[in-house]
Amino acid sequence: MGEKKAVKKSRASELITKRIRELRDWRGEKLALVRTLIHEADPAIVEEWKWETPVWSHDGIICTGEAYKQVVKLTFAKGAFLADPQALFNAGLTGNVRRAIDLRAQDDLNAASFRALIRAAIVFNQAHAPKHRRSR
């Protein structure tokens, strides 16, 4: 089972790399930058491919990275529960659970603040891990 999981993770990373290359414009550059910052924040982060979208997880989903015509959207699964002192979240602000960062071509991302937000999401996931039922 472990080998199958490793192949799956490897495949997800390949698909993310392929998506970045296919974009061939600022969106690919932004997505590549975000990917690098995520791995800098937590080298143990897991790359997944769900819903035809890059997903980064650690003890649950941290965020997704979607490329649209005008923005690269980073949707944090539990963003509403995270402190955001640098106000990186600029989309989905009225939602009860998710928050997003919309990056446009001209936007600069504060790398240190983004890495801190990734780490905060990991801490949140670890503190709120689902409790598994024991079978009887």
C-alpha positions as protocol buffer text, in pm:
chain_id: "A"
residue {
  index: 1
  type: MET
  ca { x: 0 y: 0 z: 0 }
}
residue {
  index: 2
  type: GLY
  ca { x: 284 y: 241 z: 82 }
}
residue {
  index: 3
  type: GLU
  ca { x: 435 y: 196 z: -265 }
}
residue {
  index: 4
  type: LYS
  ca { x: 102 y: 273 z: -429 }
}
residue {
  index: 5
  type: LYS
  ca { x: 71 y: 591 z: -224 }
}
residue {
  index: 6
  type: ALA
  ca { x: 425 y: 701 z: -323 }
}
residue {
  index: 7
  type: VAL
  ca { x: 344 y: 656 z: -691 }
}
residue {
  index: 8
  type: LYS
  ca { x: 29 y: 861 z: -643 }
}
residue {
  index: 9
  type: LYS
  ca { x: 222 y: 1145 z: -474 }
}
residue {
  index: 10
  type: SER
  ca { x: 485 y: 1138 z: -746 }
}
residue {
  index: 11
  type: ARG
  ca { x: 216 y: 1153 z: -1012 }
}
residue {
  index: 12
  type: ALA
  ca { x: 52 y: 1452 z: -843 }
}
residue {
  index: 13
  type: SER
  ca { x: 382 y: 1641 z: -842 }
}
residue {
  index: 14
  type: GLU
  ca { x: 427 y: 1561 z: -1209 }
}
residue {
  index: 15
  type: LEU
  ca { x: 79 y: 1692 z: -1288 }
}
residue {
  index: 16
  type: ILE
  ca { x: 145 y: 2015 z: -1099 }
}
residue {
  index: 17
  type: THR
  ca { x: 473 y: 2063 z: -1285 }
}
residue {
  index: 18
  type: LYS
  ca { x: 291 y: 1996 z: -1612 }
}
residue {
  index: 19
  type: ARG
  ca { x: 21 y: 2253 z: -1527 }
}
residue {
  index: 20
  type: ILE
  ca { x: 283 y: 2517 z: -1449 }
}
residue {
  index: 21
  type: ARG
  ca { x: 461 y: 2451 z: -1781 }
}
residue {
  index: 22
  type: GLU
  ca { x: 135 y: 2453 z: -1979 }
}
residue {
  index: 23
  type: LEU
  ca { x: 40 y: 2799 z: -1855 }
}
residue {
  index: 24
  type: ARG
  ca { x: 346 y: 2959 z: -2025 }
}
residue {
  index: 25
  type: ASP
  ca { x: 278 y: 3304 z: -1885 }
}
residue {
  index: 26
  type: TRP
  ca { x: 270 y: 3499 z: -1558 }
}
residue {
  index: 27
  type: ARG
  ca { x: 21 y: 3251 z: -1413 }
}
residue {
  index: 28
  type: GLY
  ca { x: 271 y: 2968 z: -1441 }
}
residue {
  index: 29
  type: GLU
  ca { x: 537 y: 3189 z: -1282 }
}
residue {
  index: 30
  type: LYS
  ca { x: 306 y: 3278 z: -990 }
}
residue {
  index: 31
  type: LEU
  ca { x: 203 y: 2916 z: -940 }
}
residue {
  index: 32
  type: ALA
  ca { x: 567 y: 2805 z: -944 }
}
residue {
  index: 33
  type: LEU
  ca { x: 658 y: 3077 z: -693 }
}
residue {
  index: 34
  type: VAL
  ca { x: 376 y: 2979 z: -460 }
}
residue {
  index: 35
  type: ARG
  ca { x: 475 y: 2613 z: -484 }
}
residue {
  index: 36
  type: THR
  ca { x: 832 y: 2699 z: -387 }
}
residue {
  index: 37
  type: LEU
  ca { x: 717 y: 2910 z: -92 }
}
residue {
  index: 38
  type: ILE
  ca { x: 486 y: 2633 z: 29 }
}
residue {
  index: 39
  type: HIS
  ca { x: 773 y: 2383 z: 29 }
}
residue {
  index: 40
  type: GLU
  ca { x: 1000 y: 2636 z: 202 }
}
residue {
  index: 41
  type: ALA
  ca { x: 737 y: 2679 z: 474 }
}
residue {
  index: 42
  type: ASP
  ca { x: 708 y: 2303 z: 522 }
}
residue {
  index: 43
  type: PRO
  ca { x: 932 y: 2056 z: 338 }
}
residue {
  index: 44
  type: ALA
  ca { x: 699 y: 1774 z: 451 }
}
residue {
  index: 45
  type: ILE
  ca { x: 402 y: 1919 z: 262 }
}
residue {
  index: 46
  type: VAL
  ca { x: 223 y: 1670 z: 39 }
}
residue {
  index: 47
  type: GLU
  ca { x: 134 y: 1757 z: -318 }
}
residue {
  index: 48
  type: GLU
  ca { x: -192 y: 1615 z: -443 }
}
residue {
  index: 49
  type: TRP
  ca { x: -398 y: 1647 z: -758 }
}
residue {
  index: 50
  type: LYS
  ca { x: -772 y: 1678 z: -690 }
}
residue {
  index: 51
  type: TRP
  ca { x: -1051 y: 1832 z: -892 }
}
residue {
  index: 52
  type: GLU
  ca { x: -800 y: 1885 z: -1178 }
}
residue {
  index: 53
  type: THR
  ca { x: -620 y: 2126 z: -945 }
}
residue {
  index: 54
  type: PRO
  ca { x: -293 y: 2136 z: -748 }
}
residue {
  index: 55
  type: VAL
  ca { x: -357 y: 2074 z: -378 }
}
residue {
  index: 56
  type: TRP
  ca { x: -108 y: 2107 z: -94 }
}
residue {
  index: 57
  type: SER
  ca { x: -176 y: 1916 z: 227 }
}
residue {
  index: 58
  type: HIS
  ca { x: -34 y: 1846 z: 569 }
}
residue {
  index: 59
  type: ASP
  ca { x: -269 y: 1671 z: 812 }
}
residue {
  index: 60
  type: GLY
  ca { x: -550 y: 1791 z: 586 }
}
residue {
  index: 61
  type: ILE
  ca { x: -579 y: 2030 z: 293 }
}
residue {
  index: 62
  type: ILE
  ca { x: -383 y: 2352 z: 331 }
}
residue {
  index: 63
  type: CYS
  ca { x: -469 y: 2517 z: 1 }
}
residue {
  index: 64
  type: THR
  ca { x: -543 y: 2468 z: -366 }
}
residue {
  index: 65
  type: GLY
  ca { x: -383 y: 2659 z: -653 }
}
residue {
  index: 66
  type: GLU
  ca { x: -610 y: 2738 z: -944 }
}
residue {
  index: 67
  type: ALA
  ca { x: -513 y: 2935 z: -1253 }
}
residue {
  index: 68
  type: TYR
  ca { x: -783 y: 3147 z: -1414 }
}
residue {
  index: 69
  type: LYS
  ca { x: -755 y: 3402 z: -1694 }
}
residue {
  index: 70
  type: GLN
  ca { x: -707 y: 3702 z: -1464 }
}
residue {
  index: 71
  type: VAL
  ca { x: -587 y: 3547 z: -1135 }
}
residue {
  index: 72
  type: VAL
  ca { x: -406 y: 3263 z: -970 }
}
residue {
  index: 73
  type: LYS
  ca { x: -636 y: 3175 z: -680 }
}
residue {
  index: 74
  type: LEU
  ca { x: -499 y: 3013 z: -367 }
}
residue {
  index: 75
  type: THR
  ca { x: -793 y: 2885 z: -168 }
}
residue {
  index: 76
  type: PHE
  ca { x: -719 y: 2794 z: 194 }
}
residue {
  index: 77
  type: ALA
  ca { x: -952 y: 2520 z: 312 }
}
residue {
  index: 78
  type: LYS
  ca { x: -974 y: 2657 z: 667 }
}
residue {
  index: 79
  type: GLY
  ca { x: -868 y: 3013 z: 598 }
}
residue {
  index: 80
  type: ALA
  ca { x: -1148 y: 3172 z: 801 }
}
residue {
  index: 81
  type: PHE
  ca { x: -989 y: 3025 z: 1115 }
}
residue {
  index: 82
  type: LEU
  ca { x: -640 y: 3160 z: 1049 }
}
residue {
  index: 83
  type: ALA
  ca { x: -493 y: 3485 z: 1169 }
}
residue {
  index: 84
  type: ASP
  ca { x: -394 y: 3699 z: 872 }
}
residue {
  index: 85
  type: PRO
  ca { x: -205 y: 3996 z: 1019 }
}
residue {
  index: 86
  type: GLN
  ca { x: -61 y: 4099 z: 681 }
}
residue {
  index: 87
  type: ALA
  ca { x: -405 y: 4082 z: 512 }
}
residue {
  index: 88
  type: LEU
  ca { x: -297 y: 3839 z: 242 }
}
residue {
  index: 89
  type: PHE
  ca { x: -651 y: 3708 z: 203 }
}
residue {
  index: 90
  type: ASN
  ca { x: -830 y: 3924 z: -50 }
}
residue {
  index: 91
  type: ALA
  ca { x: -1107 y: 3695 z: -174 }
}
residue {
  index: 92
  type: GLY
  ca { x: -1379 y: 3482 z: -21 }
}
residue {
  index: 93
  type: LEU
  ca { x: -1375 y: 3703 z: 287 }
}
residue {
  index: 94
  type: THR
  ca { x: -1743 y: 3647 z: 367 }
}
residue {
  index: 95
  type: GLY
  ca { x: -1726 y: 3268 z: 371 }
}
residue {
  index: 96
  type: ASN
  ca { x: -1757 y: 3074 z: 693 }
}
residue {
  index: 97
  type: VAL
  ca { x: -1463 y: 2840 z: 628 }
}
residue {
  index: 98
  type: ARG
  ca { x: -1252 y: 2916 z: 321 }
}
residue {
  index: 99
  type: ARG
  ca { x: -1048 y: 3223 z: 237 }
}
residue {
  index: 100
  type: ALA
  ca { x: -848 y: 3292 z: -77 }
}
residue {
  index: 101
  type: ILE
  ca { x: -561 y: 3494 z: -211 }
}
residue {
  index: 102
  type: ASP
  ca { x: -612 y: 3618 z: -565 }
}
residue {
  index: 103
  type: LEU
  ca { x: -282 y: 3698 z: -734 }
}
residue {
  index: 104
  type: ARG
  ca { x: -284 y: 3907 z: -1049 }
}
residue {
  index: 105
  type: ALA
  ca { x: 4 y: 3953 z: -1292 }
}
residue {
  index: 106
  type: GLN
  ca { x: 131 y: 4272 z: -1128 }
}
residue {
  index: 107
  type: ASP
  ca { x: 90 y: 4152 z: -766 }
}
residue {
  index: 108
  type: ASP
  ca { x: 385 y: 4088 z: -540 }
}
residue {
  index: 109
  type: LEU
  ca { x: 340 y: 3829 z: -268 }
}
residue {
  index: 110
  type: ASN
  ca { x: 503 y: 3890 z: 69 }
}
residue {
  index: 111
  type: ALA
  ca { x: 700 y: 3565 z: 88 }
}
residue {
  index: 112
  type: ALA
  ca { x: 762 y: 3569 z: 464 }
}
residue {
  index: 113
  type: SER
  ca { x: 397 y: 3638 z: 542 }
}
residue {
  index: 114
  type: PHE
  ca { x: 281 y: 3371 z: 299 }
}
residue {
  index: 115
  type: ARG
  ca { x: 512 y: 3109 z: 452 }
}
residue {
  index: 116
  type: ALA
  ca { x: 382 y: 3207 z: 799 }
}
residue {
  index: 117
  type: LEU
  ca { x: 25 y: 3162 z: 675 }
}
residue {
  index: 118
  type: ILE
  ca { x: 110 y: 2815 z: 542 }
}
residue {
  index: 119
  type: ARG
  ca { x: 262 y: 2721 z: 877 }
}
residue {
  index: 120
  type: ALA
  ca { x: -44 y: 2857 z: 1061 }
}
residue {
  index: 121
  type: ALA
  ca { x: -270 y: 2642 z: 841 }
}
residue {
  index: 122
  type: ILE
  ca { x: -63 y: 2334 z: 928 }
}
residue {
  index: 123
  type: VAL
  ca { x: -84 y: 2410 z: 1300 }
}
residue {
  index: 124
  type: PHE
  ca { x: -461 y: 2453 z: 1267 }
}
residue {
  index: 125
  type: ASN
  ca { x: -496 y: 2121 z: 1083 }
}
residue {
  index: 126
  type: GLN
  ca { x: -291 y: 1942 z: 1346 }
}
residue {
  index: 127
  type: ALA
  ca { x: -491 y: 2093 z: 1633 }
}
residue {
  index: 128
  type: HIS
  ca { x: -821 y: 2003 z: 1467 }
}
residue {
  index: 129
  type: ALA
  ca { x: -745 y: 1659 z: 1328 }
}
residue {
  index: 130
  type: PRO
  ca { x: -1057 y: 1446 z: 1295 }
}
residue {
  index: 131
  type: LYS
  ca { x: -1101 y: 1191 z: 1568 }
}
residue {
  index: 132
  type: HIS
  ca { x: -1130 y: 845 z: 1419 }
}
residue {
  index: 133
  type: ARG
  ca { x: -1390 y: 610 z: 1548 }
}
residue {
  index: 134
  type: ARG
  ca { x: -1270 y: 285 z: 1684 }
}
residue {
  index: 135
  type: SER
  ca { x: -1439 y: -17 z: 1534 }
}
residue {
  index: 136
  type: ARG
  ca { x: -1590 y: -258 z: 1783 }
}
